[in-house]
Amino acid sequence: MARVFLIVMDSFGIGGAPDAAAFGDEGSNTLGHIAEQCARGGGDRDGLRAGPLQLPNLDRLGLGAAAKLSTGRRPAGLDYSGPIDAAWGVGREISTGKDTPSGHWEIAGLPVPFSWGYFPDTEPCFPDELIAAIVEQAGLPGILGNKHASGTAIIEELGEAHISSGKPIFYTSADSVLQIAAHESHFGLDRLYQLCQIARELTYDLVIGRVIARPFNGESAAEFERTGNRRDYAIEPTEDTLLDRLKAAGRQVIGVGKISDIFAAKGITKSIKASGNPALFEAMMEAETLAGDGDLVFVNFVDFDMLFGHRRDVPGYAAALEAFDAMLPRFIGQMQAGDMAIITADHGCDPSWTGTDHTREQVPILAFGPDIAPLEIGVRTSFADMAQTVAAHLGIAPGKHGRKFL
């Protein structure tokens, strides 16, 4: 049986890419800086974690070695020196963005061939004609926000005004994204989704990568909390990806977490939603029982990015990494002959960096399974090399981009 599990640790970069300076990210290093701060006590938090970063299972799969290949030095605490149980190396992105769609599309074999549209870091940030059209088509009394902001901060700032006025909260970031926050019960979840669909239609010409619904609950600024009912409305991939080719060949493509949203459901045969890394891990285990010969399970673990990277929470990120590492043996123990898993990332989000945005970084590629021989695969010049490797493993024709490494 040949199955593949593509596991994306969202935002888990391992050192600045060669073009990081062009993005203002020269010197960024998500893993390295987390490990460094943990070694100095900066990753300690009462009741959460303490001490050096401990990732023994990922380290045995080549994480520390990949980080050294990426930056020239091993992260503090990742000191495994025994035989590596994986084909390991570094992924370098050739798409022009450092965002979620660019990273995931390229992992699936499609480097993004164009530049995304972005909103300026001004206030207001959205074009007047765009907001006027959304307000008219959605029957809104107006909007709040209209600026670059952190999602949690802007809900705390404007959530009460939103409840009293009925005006949804519009904001963006350095990514190609329009985000709309609204209260699940006071505004209505279905109404928020409908609003985002309207905004999606009206932003195609601006080449905005995603419109994101950001529902929240609570009755005051001190109580507001985003829920797990986030939904991303993405532009469809501009060419067929590995997912489409597998689907056309009659294979299952099971998306876990926000994978289906990232690809606008294109190439996905089944989607399993879950909220939070532990629940996403259980969903991945469920998908493992559903996957048959020739199938792909594609998983995104979003907490690293959404809860810790963007919020610049080093202890939280470190604890999430250690929790993920501790869960891995259960997954590995249920892998079958012929299975291959690839652990990777889509970009960086260094929690020690300035601002709250993604960082342009290289990512780990850790490919393992019962029949995968240990191998250093070097620095891969495109994330699309993963798609070509998956295609070869599952016995379908290669795509147009990238080169297989196994």
Short mmCIF file of C-alpha atoms in Angstrom, two decimals:
data_model
loop_
_atom_site.label_atom_id
_atom_site.label_comp_id
_atom_site.label_asym_id
_atom_site.label_seq_id
_atom_site.Cartn_x
_atom_site.Cartn_y
_atom_site.Cartn_z
CA MET A 1 0.00 0.00 0.00
CA ALA A 2 1.32 3.46 -0.95
CA ARG A 3 -0.19 6.42 0.87
CA VAL A 4 1.18 9.90 1.55
CA PHE A 5 0.60 12.29 4.44
CA LEU A 6 1.62 15.89 3.74
CA ILE A 7 1.83 17.59 7.14
CA VAL A 8 2.24 21.37 7.19
CA MET A 9 3.34 22.96 10.45
CA ASP A 10 1.95 26.36 9.51
CA SER A 11 4.65 29.08 9.79
CA PHE A 12 7.45 26.81 11.08
CA GLY A 13 10.41 28.40 9.31
CA ILE A 14 14.01 27.37 9.95
CA GLY A 15 15.94 30.47 8.91
CA GLY A 16 15.76 33.37 6.51
CA ALA A 17 15.57 32.65 2.78
CA PRO A 18 18.25 34.15 0.49
CA ASP A 19 15.76 36.85 -0.56
CA ALA A 20 14.56 37.59 3.00
CA ALA A 21 16.00 41.12 2.89
CA ALA A 22 13.62 42.02 0.07
CA PHE A 23 10.75 41.25 2.45
CA GLY A 24 12.28 43.05 5.42
CA ASP A 25 13.01 39.70 7.06
CA GLU A 26 16.78 39.33 6.91
CA GLY A 27 17.84 37.57 10.12
CA SER A 28 14.45 36.01 10.86
CA ASN A 29 14.51 32.41 12.11
CA THR A 30 11.35 31.01 13.66
CA LEU A 31 12.80 27.77 15.06
CA GLY A 32 16.23 29.20 15.86
CA HIS A 33 14.95 32.20 17.80
CA ILE A 34 12.37 30.16 19.73
CA ALA A 35 15.08 27.67 20.72
CA GLU A 36 17.49 30.46 21.62
CA GLN A 37 14.97 32.20 23.87
CA CYS A 38 13.98 28.92 25.52
CA ALA A 39 17.64 28.21 26.31
CA ARG A 40 17.88 31.62 28.00
CA GLY A 41 14.64 31.25 29.95
CA GLY A 42 12.64 33.44 27.58
CA GLY A 43 10.40 30.51 26.71
CA ASP A 44 9.32 29.86 30.29
CA ARG A 45 5.76 30.40 31.40
CA ASP A 46 4.27 29.16 34.67
CA GLY A 47 1.99 26.20 34.14
CA LEU A 48 2.90 25.95 30.44
CA ARG A 49 6.54 25.02 29.94
CA ALA A 50 10.10 25.75 31.08
CA GLY A 51 13.69 25.17 30.04
CA PRO A 52 15.37 24.43 26.71
CA LEU A 53 13.22 23.47 23.72
CA GLN A 54 12.67 19.69 23.65
CA LEU A 55 11.76 18.17 20.27
CA PRO A 56 13.33 14.70 20.37
CA ASN A 57 11.09 13.05 17.77
CA LEU A 58 11.38 15.83 15.21
CA ASP A 59 15.12 15.96 15.86
CA ARG A 60 15.45 12.23 15.11
CA LEU A 61 13.62 12.91 11.84
CA GLY A 62 16.27 15.46 10.91
CA LEU A 63 14.90 18.80 12.13
CA GLY A 64 18.10 19.90 13.84
CA ALA A 65 20.20 18.78 10.87
CA ALA A 66 17.90 20.63 8.45
CA ALA A 67 18.10 23.78 10.55
CA LYS A 68 21.90 23.58 10.53
CA LEU A 69 21.86 23.13 6.75
CA SER A 70 19.61 26.19 6.49
CA THR A 71 21.53 28.54 8.80
CA GLY A 72 24.91 26.96 9.54
CA ARG A 73 24.12 26.18 13.18
CA ARG A 74 21.96 23.83 15.18
CA PRO A 75 19.18 25.36 17.28
CA ALA A 76 19.78 25.25 21.02
CA GLY A 77 18.41 22.03 22.54
CA LEU A 78 18.29 20.12 19.26
CA ASP A 79 21.43 18.10 19.77
CA TYR A 80 20.50 14.63 18.47
CA SER A 81 23.61 13.05 16.93
CA GLY A 82 22.42 9.52 16.12
CA PRO A 83 21.24 8.10 12.79
CA ILE A 84 18.44 10.18 11.25
CA ASP A 85 15.22 8.28 10.54
CA ALA A 86 14.15 10.24 7.45
CA ALA A 87 15.10 11.80 4.17
CA TRP A 88 15.76 15.34 5.33
CA GLY A 89 16.58 18.70 3.87
CA VAL A 90 15.52 22.29 3.35
CA GLY A 91 12.75 23.76 1.20
CA ARG A 92 13.20 27.14 -0.51
CA GLU A 93 10.19 28.92 -1.96
CA ILE A 94 10.24 30.48 -5.44
CA SER A 95 6.74 32.02 -5.31
CA THR A 96 6.83 35.77 -4.82
CA GLY A 97 4.77 35.86 -1.62
CA LYS A 98 5.33 34.73 1.96
CA ASP A 99 1.67 33.86 2.51
CA THR A 100 -0.40 30.74 3.08
CA PRO A 101 -1.75 30.21 -0.47
CA SER A 102 1.66 30.72 -2.09
CA GLY A 103 3.31 28.21 0.22
CA HIS A 104 0.61 25.56 -0.02
CA TRP A 105 0.12 25.89 -3.78
CA GLU A 106 3.86 25.47 -4.31
CA ILE A 107 3.97 22.44 -1.98
CA ALA A 108 1.22 21.00 -4.22
CA GLY A 109 3.31 21.65 -7.32
CA LEU A 110 2.21 25.12 -8.42
CA PRO A 111 4.56 28.02 -7.71
CA VAL A 112 2.45 31.17 -7.78
CA PRO A 113 3.17 32.76 -11.17
CA PHE A 114 1.90 36.25 -10.38
CA SER A 115 2.03 38.93 -7.71
CA TRP A 116 -0.85 39.09 -5.25
CA GLY A 117 -2.69 42.33 -4.62
CA TYR A 118 -2.18 44.03 -1.26
CA PHE A 119 -3.87 46.82 0.66
CA PRO A 120 -1.72 49.80 1.72
CA ASP A 121 -0.73 50.31 5.34
CA THR A 122 -2.84 53.43 5.63
CA GLU A 123 -6.06 54.27 7.41
CA PRO A 124 -8.43 53.72 5.71
CA CYS A 125 -6.74 50.92 3.77
CA PHE A 126 -9.55 49.63 1.55
CA PRO A 127 -10.64 51.44 -1.64
CA ASP A 128 -13.79 53.52 -1.11
CA GLU A 129 -15.50 51.95 -4.12
CA LEU A 130 -14.86 48.43 -2.82
CA ILE A 131 -16.36 49.16 0.61
CA ALA A 132 -19.31 51.00 -0.94
CA ALA A 133 -20.07 48.00 -3.16
CA ILE A 134 -19.81 45.52 -0.27
CA VAL A 135 -22.01 47.67 1.98
CA GLU A 136 -24.64 48.01 -0.73
CA GLN A 137 -24.73 44.36 -1.78
CA ALA A 138 -24.69 43.04 1.80
CA GLY A 139 -27.18 45.61 3.14
CA LEU A 140 -24.82 46.79 5.88
CA PRO A 141 -25.14 49.95 7.98
CA GLY A 142 -21.42 50.49 7.36
CA ILE A 143 -18.17 48.95 8.57
CA LEU A 144 -15.65 49.41 11.39
CA GLY A 145 -11.87 49.14 11.29
CA ASN A 146 -10.67 49.61 7.72
CA LYS A 147 -7.00 49.31 8.65
CA HIS A 148 -4.07 46.96 9.21
CA ALA A 149 -4.44 45.22 12.56
CA SER A 150 -3.94 42.12 14.65
CA GLY A 151 -7.13 40.07 14.68
CA THR A 152 -7.33 39.70 18.43
CA ALA A 153 -6.43 43.34 19.08
CA ILE A 154 -9.01 44.77 16.69
CA ILE A 155 -11.77 42.61 18.14
CA GLU A 156 -10.86 43.82 21.60
CA GLU A 157 -10.83 47.41 20.31
CA LEU A 158 -14.00 47.39 18.22
CA GLY A 159 -16.02 44.34 19.28
CA GLU A 160 -18.36 46.24 21.58
CA ALA A 161 -18.99 48.92 18.96
CA HIS A 162 -19.68 46.15 16.45
CA ILE A 163 -22.33 44.60 18.70
CA SER A 164 -24.06 47.91 19.33
CA SER A 165 -23.92 49.18 15.74
CA GLY A 166 -24.28 46.01 13.69
CA LYS A 167 -21.26 47.08 11.61
CA PRO A 168 -18.77 44.26 10.89
CA ILE A 169 -15.05 44.78 11.47
CA PHE A 170 -12.88 44.92 8.33
CA TYR A 171 -9.08 44.69 8.55
CA THR A 172 -6.03 43.41 6.71
CA SER A 173 -2.32 42.68 7.20
CA ALA A 174 0.85 42.53 5.14
CA ASP A 175 -0.62 39.42 3.47
CA SER A 176 -2.94 39.50 0.47
CA VAL A 177 -6.06 39.25 2.58
CA LEU A 178 -9.30 40.97 3.56
CA GLN A 179 -10.51 39.79 6.97
CA ILE A 180 -13.99 40.35 8.37
CA ALA A 181 -14.72 39.82 12.07
CA ALA A 182 -18.26 39.56 13.39
CA HIS A 183 -20.04 38.15 16.43
CA GLU A 184 -21.44 34.67 15.89
CA SER A 185 -24.79 35.32 17.55
CA HIS A 186 -25.29 39.10 17.41
CA PHE A 187 -24.34 39.33 13.73
CA GLY A 188 -24.86 35.69 12.75
CA LEU A 189 -22.40 33.11 11.47
CA ASP A 190 -24.24 32.39 8.22
CA ARG A 191 -24.59 36.11 7.58
CA LEU A 192 -20.83 36.53 8.08
CA TYR A 193 -20.15 33.75 5.57
CA GLN A 194 -22.51 35.35 3.05
CA LEU A 195 -20.79 38.70 3.56
CA CYS A 196 -17.40 37.12 2.91
CA GLN A 197 -18.70 35.50 -0.29
CA ILE A 198 -19.81 38.93 -1.51
CA ALA A 199 -16.41 40.39 -0.63
CA ARG A 200 -14.70 37.47 -2.38
CA GLU A 201 -16.54 38.19 -5.64
CA LEU A 202 -15.70 41.89 -5.43
CA THR A 203 -11.98 41.39 -4.76
CA TYR A 204 -11.11 39.02 -7.63
CA ASP A 205 -10.03 41.89 -9.88
CA LEU A 206 -7.73 43.15 -7.12
CA VAL A 207 -6.04 39.69 -6.99
CA ILE A 208 -6.58 39.43 -3.24
CA GLY A 209 -5.58 35.92 -2.20
CA ARG A 210 -8.12 35.33 0.57
CA VAL A 211 -11.18 36.76 2.23
CA ILE A 212 -11.35 35.33 5.75
CA ALA A 213 -14.37 35.09 8.04
CA ARG A 214 -13.25 35.69 11.64
CA PRO A 215 -16.21 34.92 13.95
CA PHE A 216 -15.98 35.56 17.68
CA ASN A 217 -18.07 35.26 20.84
CA GLY A 218 -18.27 37.07 24.17
CA GLU A 219 -20.12 40.12 25.45
CA SER A 220 -17.31 42.53 26.35
CA ALA A 221 -13.76 43.36 25.37
CA ALA A 222 -12.44 41.28 28.26
CA GLU A 223 -14.43 38.23 27.12
CA PHE A 224 -14.14 38.29 23.32
CA GLU A 225 -12.66 35.12 21.85
CA ARG A 226 -12.36 33.98 18.26
CA THR A 227 -14.11 30.70 17.56
CA GLY A 228 -13.10 27.69 15.49
CA ASN A 229 -15.58 28.60 12.73
CA ARG A 230 -13.08 30.58 10.69
CA ARG A 231 -13.55 30.13 6.96
CA ASP A 232 -11.17 31.14 4.16
CA TYR A 233 -12.45 32.11 0.72
CA ALA A 234 -9.46 31.75 -1.57
CA ILE A 235 -8.75 32.28 -5.24
CA GLU A 236 -8.71 28.97 -7.09
CA PRO A 237 -5.29 27.73 -8.18
CA THR A 238 -4.56 28.97 -11.69
CA GLU A 239 -3.42 25.56 -12.92
CA ASP A 240 -4.07 21.98 -11.91
CA THR A 241 -2.04 20.90 -8.89
CA LEU A 242 -0.97 17.53 -7.55
CA LEU A 243 -4.39 17.39 -5.87
CA ASP A 244 -6.25 17.71 -9.18
CA ARG A 245 -4.12 15.04 -10.82
CA LEU A 246 -4.70 12.63 -7.98
CA LYS A 247 -8.44 13.28 -8.02
CA ALA A 248 -8.55 12.76 -11.80
CA ALA A 249 -6.78 9.43 -11.29
CA GLY A 250 -9.55 8.30 -8.94
CA ARG A 251 -7.56 8.77 -5.74
CA GLN A 252 -8.83 10.25 -2.50
CA VAL A 253 -7.43 13.65 -1.54
CA ILE A 254 -8.40 14.24 2.08
CA GLY A 255 -7.87 17.79 3.33
CA VAL A 256 -7.61 18.24 7.09
CA GLY A 257 -8.07 21.66 8.69
CA LYS A 258 -8.06 24.64 6.34
CA ILE A 259 -6.55 22.79 3.35
CA SER A 260 -9.81 22.74 1.39
CA ASP A 261 -10.25 26.49 1.95
CA ILE A 262 -6.72 27.26 0.75
CA PHE A 263 -7.37 25.48 -2.55
CA ALA A 264 -10.98 26.74 -2.89
CA ALA A 265 -11.90 23.01 -2.62
CA LYS A 266 -10.24 22.36 -6.01
CA GLY A 267 -8.79 18.85 -6.10
CA ILE A 268 -10.19 17.91 -2.66
CA THR A 269 -12.41 14.81 -2.42
CA LYS A 270 -13.08 15.00 1.34
CA SER A 271 -12.55 17.73 3.93
CA ILE A 272 -12.28 17.17 7.68
CA LYS A 273 -12.49 20.31 9.81
CA ALA A 274 -11.14 20.68 13.33
CA SER A 275 -10.12 23.52 15.64
CA GLY A 276 -6.82 23.50 17.50
CA ASN A 277 -3.72 21.38 16.99
CA PRO A 278 -4.81 18.49 19.26
CA ALA A 279 -8.14 18.21 17.41
CA LEU A 280 -6.35 18.51 14.07
CA PHE A 281 -4.06 15.65 15.10
CA GLU A 282 -7.11 13.50 15.89
CA ALA A 283 -8.61 14.47 12.53
CA MET A 284 -5.37 13.39 10.85
CA MET A 285 -5.58 10.05 12.64
CA GLU A 286 -9.18 9.70 11.42
CA ALA A 287 -8.03 10.47 7.88
CA GLU A 288 -5.35 7.81 8.24
CA THR A 289 -8.09 5.20 8.74
CA LEU A 290 -9.97 6.47 5.66
CA ALA A 291 -7.01 6.63 3.27
CA GLY A 292 -6.43 3.70 0.95
CA ASP A 293 -3.82 2.69 -1.56
CA GLY A 294 -2.74 5.67 -3.67
CA ASP A 295 -4.43 8.32 -1.52
CA LEU A 296 -3.15 11.62 -0.13
CA VAL A 297 -3.91 13.15 3.26
CA PHE A 298 -2.98 16.86 3.36
CA VAL A 299 -3.00 18.46 6.83
CA ASN A 300 -2.46 22.02 8.08
CA PHE A 301 -1.63 22.60 11.76
CA VAL A 302 -2.68 26.24 12.00
CA ASP A 303 -2.10 27.02 15.70
CA PHE A 304 1.63 27.60 15.28
CA ASP A 305 0.86 30.53 13.00
CA MET A 306 -2.52 31.83 14.15
CA LEU A 307 -2.17 31.57 17.92
CA PHE A 308 1.55 31.99 18.49
CA GLY A 309 3.49 33.33 15.52
CA HIS A 310 1.24 36.27 14.74
CA ARG A 311 0.76 36.99 18.43
CA ARG A 312 4.53 36.95 19.02
CA ASP A 313 4.13 34.38 21.78
CA VAL A 314 7.43 32.53 22.16
CA PRO A 315 6.42 30.33 25.17
CA GLY A 316 3.12 29.45 23.50
CA TYR A 317 4.84 28.54 20.23
CA ALA A 318 7.45 26.46 22.07
CA ALA A 319 4.78 24.60 24.05
CA ALA A 320 2.81 23.90 20.87
CA LEU A 321 5.94 22.51 19.19
CA GLU A 322 6.66 20.24 22.16
CA ALA A 323 3.05 19.05 22.25
CA PHE A 324 3.13 18.26 18.52
CA ASP A 325 6.43 16.42 18.94
CA ALA A 326 4.97 14.34 21.77
CA MET A 327 2.01 13.30 19.57
CA LEU A 328 4.14 12.17 16.64
CA PRO A 329 5.06 8.65 17.90
CA ARG A 330 1.37 7.69 17.90
CA PHE A 331 1.05 8.65 14.25
CA ILE A 332 4.33 7.02 13.26
CA GLY A 333 3.34 3.84 15.09
CA GLN A 334 0.26 3.46 12.88
CA MET A 335 2.02 4.00 9.56
CA GLN A 336 1.88 1.00 7.23
CA ALA A 337 4.31 -0.50 4.75
CA GLY A 338 4.43 1.76 1.71
CA ASP A 339 3.37 4.90 3.59
CA MET A 340 5.31 8.14 3.36
CA ALA A 341 4.83 11.26 5.48
CA ILE A 342 6.41 14.64 4.80
CA ILE A 343 6.56 17.23 7.57
CA THR A 344 7.16 20.72 6.25
CA ALA A 345 5.96 24.35 6.50
CA ASP A 346 4.59 27.02 4.19
CA HIS A 347 6.56 30.09 5.40
CA GLY A 348 7.89 31.50 8.67
CA CYS A 349 6.31 33.59 11.41
CA ASP A 350 9.14 34.35 13.79
CA PRO A 351 7.54 35.27 17.15
CA SER A 352 10.61 37.27 18.12
CA TRP A 353 10.49 39.39 14.96
CA THR A 354 9.13 42.90 14.65
CA GLY A 355 5.49 43.34 13.67
CA THR A 356 2.91 40.59 13.47
CA ASP A 357 3.36 39.28 9.93
CA HIS A 358 4.86 36.22 8.28
CA THR A 359 8.61 36.02 7.72
CA ARG A 360 10.32 34.92 4.51
CA GLU A 361 12.10 31.73 5.56
CA GLN A 362 13.25 28.36 4.39
CA VAL A 363 11.36 25.35 5.76
CA PRO A 364 12.17 21.82 6.86
CA ILE A 365 11.46 18.84 4.62
CA LEU A 366 11.34 15.64 6.69
CA ALA A 367 10.17 12.63 4.65
CA PHE A 368 9.79 9.36 6.50
CA GLY A 369 8.00 6.02 6.57
CA PRO A 370 8.62 2.29 7.02
CA ASP A 371 10.32 2.02 3.62
CA ILE A 372 11.96 5.46 3.38
CA ALA A 373 15.74 5.26 3.63
CA PRO A 374 17.65 7.96 5.55
CA LEU A 375 19.06 10.48 3.11
CA GLU A 376 20.24 14.08 3.03
CA ILE A 377 18.31 15.70 0.16
CA GLY A 378 20.03 19.09 0.43
CA VAL A 379 18.48 22.49 -0.17
CA ARG A 380 15.59 22.11 -2.60
CA THR A 381 15.13 25.07 -4.90
CA SER A 382 11.33 24.87 -4.89
CA PHE A 383 8.64 23.58 -2.55
CA ALA A 384 7.27 21.92 -5.71
CA ASP A 385 9.92 19.21 -5.28
CA MET A 386 7.62 17.79 -2.60
CA ALA A 387 4.74 17.45 -5.08
CA GLN A 388 6.96 15.67 -7.57
CA THR A 389 8.16 13.28 -4.87
CA VAL A 390 4.59 12.55 -3.78
CA ALA A 391 3.50 11.97 -7.39
CA ALA A 392 6.32 9.46 -7.91
CA HIS A 393 5.52 7.67 -4.65
CA LEU A 394 1.83 7.38 -5.54
CA GLY A 395 2.50 6.33 -9.11
CA ILE A 396 1.00 9.21 -11.10
CA ALA A 397 2.53 11.37 -13.80
CA PRO A 398 4.79 14.22 -12.70
CA GLY A 399 3.69 17.84 -12.82
CA LYS A 400 5.37 20.71 -14.65
CA HIS A 401 7.29 22.19 -11.73
CA GLY A 402 9.97 20.86 -9.42
CA ARG A 403 12.13 17.73 -9.21
CA LYS A 404 11.56 14.66 -7.05
CA PHE A 405 14.11 13.96 -4.31
CA LEU A 406 13.36 10.27 -3.73
#
